[in-house]
XYZ file of C-alpha atoms in Angstrom:
427
model
C 354.858 112.149 186.732
C 355.849 113.950 183.489
C 358.874 116.120 183.238
C 356.895 119.098 181.796
C 359.951 121.399 182.494
C 361.591 119.724 179.620
C 359.040 121.013 177.042
C 361.433 121.689 173.975
C 358.825 124.503 172.668
C 358.778 126.396 175.959
C 360.099 129.921 176.120
C 360.822 132.138 179.110
C 359.850 136.002 179.625
C 363.113 136.292 180.763
C 365.869 136.930 177.971
C 368.011 133.895 177.124
C 370.804 134.654 174.838
C 371.371 132.604 171.742
C 373.496 129.271 172.684
C 372.932 129.866 176.458
C 373.747 126.815 178.453
C 370.649 127.740 180.728
C 367.584 128.003 178.741
C 364.100 127.546 180.659
C 364.656 123.559 179.772
C 367.696 123.603 182.224
C 366.576 124.786 185.625
C 369.718 123.734 187.395
C 370.162 124.232 191.143
C 373.002 126.014 193.103
C 373.574 128.426 196.100
C 374.670 131.880 195.711
C 375.299 135.093 197.823
C 373.263 138.161 196.819
C 374.653 141.620 196.713
C 372.874 142.115 199.912
C 374.990 139.564 201.431
C 372.201 136.848 201.874
C 372.868 133.337 201.061
C 370.162 131.648 199.133
C 369.282 128.474 196.961
C 368.639 129.414 193.319
C 368.367 128.546 189.794
C 369.339 130.251 186.413
C 367.662 130.970 183.258
C 369.869 132.859 180.822
C 372.056 135.255 182.669
C 369.495 135.661 185.556
C 369.959 134.106 188.885
C 366.513 133.260 190.540
C 366.036 133.390 194.329
C 364.327 130.236 195.311
C 364.232 131.226 199.025
C 362.231 134.540 197.903
C 360.250 132.657 195.692
C 359.114 130.184 198.537
C 358.540 133.284 200.956
C 356.106 134.630 198.294
C 354.302 131.424 198.130
C 354.993 130.493 194.608
C 355.445 126.861 195.847
C 352.175 126.614 197.361
C 350.660 122.961 196.920
C 354.203 121.331 197.098
C 355.009 119.783 200.107
C 358.215 121.469 201.423
C 359.585 122.499 204.742
C 359.308 126.525 205.559
C 362.869 127.193 205.082
C 363.604 124.697 202.329
C 365.262 127.142 199.913
C 366.512 129.523 202.723
C 369.493 127.490 203.531
C 373.101 127.632 202.437
C 373.441 123.988 201.152
C 371.007 122.061 198.845
C 371.201 118.741 201.214
C 367.822 118.975 202.659
C 366.100 119.672 199.121
C 367.982 116.815 197.672
C 367.014 114.721 200.505
C 363.377 115.127 199.575
C 363.642 112.810 196.688
C 363.033 112.734 193.136
C 359.392 113.459 193.358
C 360.064 116.779 194.925
C 362.870 117.627 192.705
C 360.539 117.112 189.801
C 357.537 118.938 191.171
C 359.667 122.082 191.854
C 361.485 122.044 188.657
C 358.051 121.832 186.894
C 356.921 124.658 188.955
C 359.863 126.915 188.272
C 359.444 126.335 184.437
C 355.676 127.214 184.806
C 356.346 130.354 186.390
C 358.846 131.599 184.024
C 357.073 130.478 180.909
C 356.570 133.315 178.526
C 352.795 132.852 178.544
C 352.372 132.893 182.505
C 351.775 136.546 183.751
C 351.633 135.535 187.484
C 355.362 136.301 188.110
C 355.984 138.173 184.848
C 353.548 141.100 185.483
C 354.442 141.540 189.244
C 357.407 144.053 189.263
C 357.450 144.116 193.125
C 358.180 140.481 193.126
C 360.480 140.379 190.378
C 362.602 142.802 192.113
C 363.358 140.415 194.882
C 363.413 137.230 193.030
C 365.536 137.942 189.762
C 369.239 138.928 189.971
C 371.568 139.614 187.347
C 374.180 136.685 187.422
C 377.060 139.247 187.562
C 375.620 140.377 190.745
C 375.625 137.216 192.819
C 378.517 135.216 194.021
C 378.303 131.469 193.568
C 378.875 129.181 196.496
C 379.440 125.385 196.950
C 376.282 123.900 196.130
C 376.197 120.921 198.603
C 377.805 120.272 201.950
C 379.782 117.269 200.482
C 380.020 114.685 203.250
C 381.898 112.015 201.228
C 383.687 112.090 197.937
C 384.579 108.805 195.711
C 386.442 109.260 192.771
C 386.180 106.519 189.959
C 388.431 105.468 187.256
C 386.037 104.414 184.652
C 387.240 105.539 181.270
C 388.906 102.602 179.401
C 390.843 105.084 177.152
C 392.147 106.942 180.131
C 393.120 103.595 181.994
C 394.894 102.190 178.938
C 396.802 105.190 178.304
C 398.138 105.386 181.847
C 398.925 101.689 181.812
C 400.831 101.828 178.688
C 402.830 104.884 179.981
C 403.806 103.013 183.574
C 403.253 99.490 182.925
C 403.579 96.798 180.414
C 401.842 98.370 177.201
C 400.651 94.705 176.169
C 398.890 94.630 179.566
C 397.657 97.995 180.084
C 394.641 97.332 181.990
C 394.773 95.592 185.250
C 392.924 92.317 185.651
C 390.226 93.701 187.650
C 389.553 96.789 185.652
C 386.995 95.180 182.971
C 385.083 93.679 185.972
C 384.637 96.413 188.466
C 384.278 100.165 188.555
C 387.675 100.919 190.356
C 387.594 103.913 192.701
C 389.028 105.537 195.742
C 387.803 107.570 198.524
C 389.027 111.247 198.423
C 388.924 114.325 200.711
C 385.810 116.530 200.664
C 387.637 119.130 202.491
C 389.469 120.632 199.576
C 386.501 120.730 197.095
C 386.017 124.257 195.944
C 383.648 125.881 193.458
C 384.674 127.458 190.135
C 386.757 130.655 190.746
C 388.513 129.729 193.699
C 392.152 129.566 192.970
C 394.210 126.531 193.769
C 398.071 126.378 195.298
C 400.615 124.174 193.742
C 401.176 121.575 196.415
C 404.453 120.792 198.508
C 405.266 117.208 198.722
C 407.706 114.166 198.512
C 408.969 113.263 194.831
C 411.652 110.933 193.812
C 413.948 112.691 191.239
C 414.784 110.594 188.201
C 417.868 108.353 188.787
C 417.732 108.952 192.561
C 417.037 106.607 195.407
C 416.146 109.231 197.978
C 413.095 111.087 197.687
C 413.160 115.177 198.208
C 410.486 117.551 199.572
C 409.401 120.661 197.548
C 406.919 122.106 195.366
C 405.190 119.658 192.540
C 406.571 119.994 189.083
C 403.922 118.113 187.381
C 400.568 119.824 188.053
C 397.669 118.365 186.003
C 394.032 118.778 185.341
C 391.731 115.700 184.994
C 388.668 116.263 182.939
C 385.803 114.758 184.845
C 382.186 115.011 185.851
C 380.596 114.230 189.268
C 376.975 113.164 190.201
C 375.621 114.214 193.620
C 373.444 111.557 195.471
C 370.345 111.853 197.504
C 370.099 109.729 200.991
C 370.303 105.970 199.053
C 370.262 103.540 201.620
C 371.025 102.382 205.314
C 374.169 100.647 206.154
C 374.294 97.061 204.990
C 371.649 97.748 202.191
C 372.773 97.569 198.365
C 371.118 99.499 195.743
C 370.167 97.433 192.534
C 371.621 98.818 189.459
C 368.298 99.146 187.889
C 367.344 101.559 190.922
C 370.485 103.477 191.105
C 369.295 106.637 189.123
C 366.521 107.126 191.224
C 369.282 108.224 193.737
C 371.291 110.500 191.449
C 370.175 114.173 191.688
C 372.348 115.949 189.130
C 375.739 116.246 187.673
C 378.587 118.993 187.520
C 381.735 119.471 186.172
C 384.861 118.330 187.975
C 388.610 119.366 187.657
C 390.272 116.761 189.817
C 393.790 118.608 190.073
C 396.725 116.139 190.314
C 400.446 116.213 191.212
C 401.813 113.696 188.921
C 405.222 113.375 190.511
C 403.937 113.170 193.937
C 401.546 110.534 192.699
C 404.113 108.494 191.111
C 406.057 108.188 194.253
C 403.292 107.576 196.788
C 400.642 105.685 194.847
C 402.207 102.008 195.531
C 400.847 100.259 197.329
C 397.734 102.074 198.558
C 396.781 104.453 195.515
C 396.122 108.221 195.306
C 396.737 110.253 198.421
C 398.182 113.733 198.559
C 398.736 113.979 194.897
C 394.912 113.970 194.577
C 393.469 115.726 197.571
C 395.073 119.518 197.702
C 392.235 120.551 195.571
C 389.116 119.567 193.441
C 387.149 122.151 191.638
C 383.336 121.866 190.506
C 381.029 123.979 188.672
C 378.479 125.703 190.807
C 375.273 124.695 189.091
C 373.991 121.084 189.623
C 372.160 120.153 186.283
C 369.418 117.524 187.288
C 369.181 114.152 185.656
C 365.623 115.012 184.598
C 367.292 117.964 182.483
C 369.818 115.516 180.996
C 367.103 112.981 180.041
C 366.728 113.842 176.346
C 370.477 113.230 175.820
C 370.533 109.564 176.873
C 372.779 107.463 174.762
C 374.167 103.985 174.925
C 377.637 103.415 176.423
C 380.312 101.269 174.924
C 379.983 97.689 174.771
C 381.154 95.862 177.922
C 383.204 92.791 177.244
C 383.391 90.473 179.402
C 379.754 90.843 180.406
C 379.792 92.278 184.036
C 378.604 90.088 186.753
C 374.783 89.929 187.101
C 374.717 92.795 189.940
C 376.304 95.224 187.357
C 374.232 94.296 184.170
C 371.881 96.738 182.757
C 370.029 97.216 179.407
C 369.100 100.272 177.685
C 370.755 103.650 177.579
C 372.736 104.464 180.767
C 375.279 107.043 179.215
C 374.732 110.741 178.413
C 375.800 112.806 175.305
C 377.802 115.538 177.005
C 380.288 117.456 174.941
C 383.287 118.489 177.093
C 386.204 121.011 176.386
C 389.377 122.045 178.220
C 391.279 125.059 177.618
C 394.426 126.610 179.482
C 394.496 130.469 179.666
C 397.996 131.795 180.676
C 397.980 134.867 183.101
C 396.753 137.858 180.928
C 396.665 135.829 177.833
C 394.301 134.064 175.414
C 392.991 130.656 176.139
C 394.024 127.533 173.815
C 391.739 124.700 173.588
C 393.519 121.483 174.561
C 391.074 118.844 174.682
C 387.488 118.103 173.218
C 385.972 114.988 174.751
C 382.646 113.300 175.572
C 380.967 111.604 178.528
C 379.500 108.995 176.471
C 382.802 107.405 176.167
C 382.816 106.216 179.933
C 383.051 102.557 180.159
C 381.281 102.213 183.467
C 377.839 104.101 183.818
C 376.901 106.080 186.706
C 374.277 103.415 187.790
C 377.014 100.873 187.788
C 379.459 102.958 190.003
C 376.604 103.563 192.370
C 375.467 99.931 192.494
C 378.782 98.730 193.021
C 379.720 101.344 195.651
C 376.806 100.185 197.578
C 377.418 96.448 197.006
C 379.026 95.872 200.284
C 376.469 97.831 202.075
C 378.408 101.165 202.057
C 375.973 103.999 203.152
C 375.445 106.997 200.702
C 373.993 110.260 201.977
C 372.425 113.353 200.503
C 375.256 115.498 199.334
C 377.700 112.826 198.540
C 379.619 113.324 195.310
C 380.891 110.698 192.916
C 383.731 111.523 190.503
C 383.601 109.860 187.098
C 387.240 109.446 186.785
C 389.405 111.349 183.858
C 387.263 111.388 180.733
C 389.391 110.412 177.685
C 388.063 109.701 174.247
C 389.582 107.628 171.221
C 391.522 110.088 169.614
C 394.611 112.335 170.844
C 392.945 115.497 171.181
C 390.183 113.992 173.463
C 392.387 112.825 176.219
C 391.291 114.181 179.587
C 394.609 114.983 181.092
C 398.033 116.766 180.263
C 399.787 113.480 181.290
C 398.004 111.758 178.214
C 397.850 114.975 175.925
C 401.617 115.585 176.146
C 402.522 111.759 176.760
C 404.159 112.325 179.913
C 405.542 115.712 178.853
C 407.386 114.273 175.641
C 405.228 116.060 173.260
C 404.564 119.705 174.551
C 401.176 121.624 173.554
C 401.927 124.855 171.667
C 399.757 127.645 173.140
C 398.356 130.710 171.207
C 400.964 132.974 172.660
C 403.801 130.860 171.248
C 404.774 129.113 174.583
C 404.626 125.424 175.434
C 402.978 123.490 177.989
C 403.969 119.966 179.350
C 401.931 120.571 182.371
C 400.266 123.423 183.956
C 402.364 126.524 184.949
C 401.797 129.112 187.864
C 399.502 131.735 186.870
C 397.469 129.304 184.139
C 393.696 128.966 184.622
C 392.391 125.809 183.474
C 388.833 126.068 182.227
C 386.331 123.300 181.693
C 382.867 123.465 179.853
C 380.226 120.966 179.036
C 377.026 121.065 177.225
C 374.411 118.571 175.467
C 372.763 119.738 172.162
C 370.335 118.120 169.817
C 367.842 119.762 167.423
C 365.564 121.180 169.948
C 367.696 122.506 173.129
C 371.046 123.007 174.384
C 371.432 122.180 177.913
C 374.872 123.261 179.414
C 376.757 123.227 182.788
C 378.550 126.456 182.478
C 382.076 126.023 183.430
C 384.591 125.345 186.062
C 387.523 127.695 186.138
C 390.480 127.763 188.639
C 393.871 129.460 188.465
C 396.973 127.823 189.712
C 399.150 129.832 192.258
C 402.462 129.457 193.476
C 402.860 127.196 196.996
C 401.343 128.812 199.702
C 403.627 130.787 201.827
C 403.028 131.560 205.610
C 403.216 135.553 206.170
């Protein structure tokens, strides 16, 4: 089935600002609360939020096999469960309805009033009920940098890293949408030169520049997903700030890896950009050497050219861009991650989220965490207001943006922005 929604020549009758992340060729999916306190599934074109529940109630999806309440729910899980054919039919239909040449909805003011909202008048929610969350560690540059800092620089990568997409299971309970503030966590740390740990607020709060992909129901327990089929089970992608407490992490991560240093908060952008929308931006990933084992081998273009940017904005201050990177640098692809995840028969469900791991590029200004950008705090970053940052201060907002662009179209994710607050205190 062709992806007619991607036609680069298509224009919308809705106004789309120049360089918008959300032209009619994007059509992402999210969940929002309207000013009438109604939760609905929606999409976005320009600065317009579109109520898909209202569209469905007014029979604009006639002919597409959907349950009666498909878009009148508070999560996208059921829609994602319907699979790739339904996603494509719905997205193509939305593109047709909002095409500048289509008068069906354009000239029906009564319907437009209940379907189209200004984006400023809605409140974005978490788009899916995330049952399980896995975080990978798939940037060779990031893994090498961390290995150099904390281990033998000559053997920065652990022996398994070039053979498997390394990952760990995180907590879904503390994943929040953009705009929700995050509290500095309390935890155990071991001060330099001491032998006894102390308990208190983390002093080394960091961001991790990541993306994440959202899956559909992929398999039954015991079944593996072949690498060449894996993309069929990926609905779309979001931006992910996987907050980290580096001092807590340093003390706890041996022998079992990340725990409380990573699960206090993870922030995601609210719009899921579909893999169909990202199709024009496929590119080849890095050469993999040694050649992966047969179950992870793939040919063709399985990386995506997504420009990524991180800025830090002090309270009441101007933001400073601290990193510019790109998703195409990732050593292990999403297909390989999902194939490996299910290679032992692990079940993957609709709404599960898989983090890419920190995305670091080959240059110092493209590193995806403060740990790397300041090299463990040794090289502070100067902000526009003259202050310096080794890690994230209370009151700072971390803002991540991502977009793809070619000669025809720009497809973006919007942003994920969260403010760091002092530790939570009981009243």
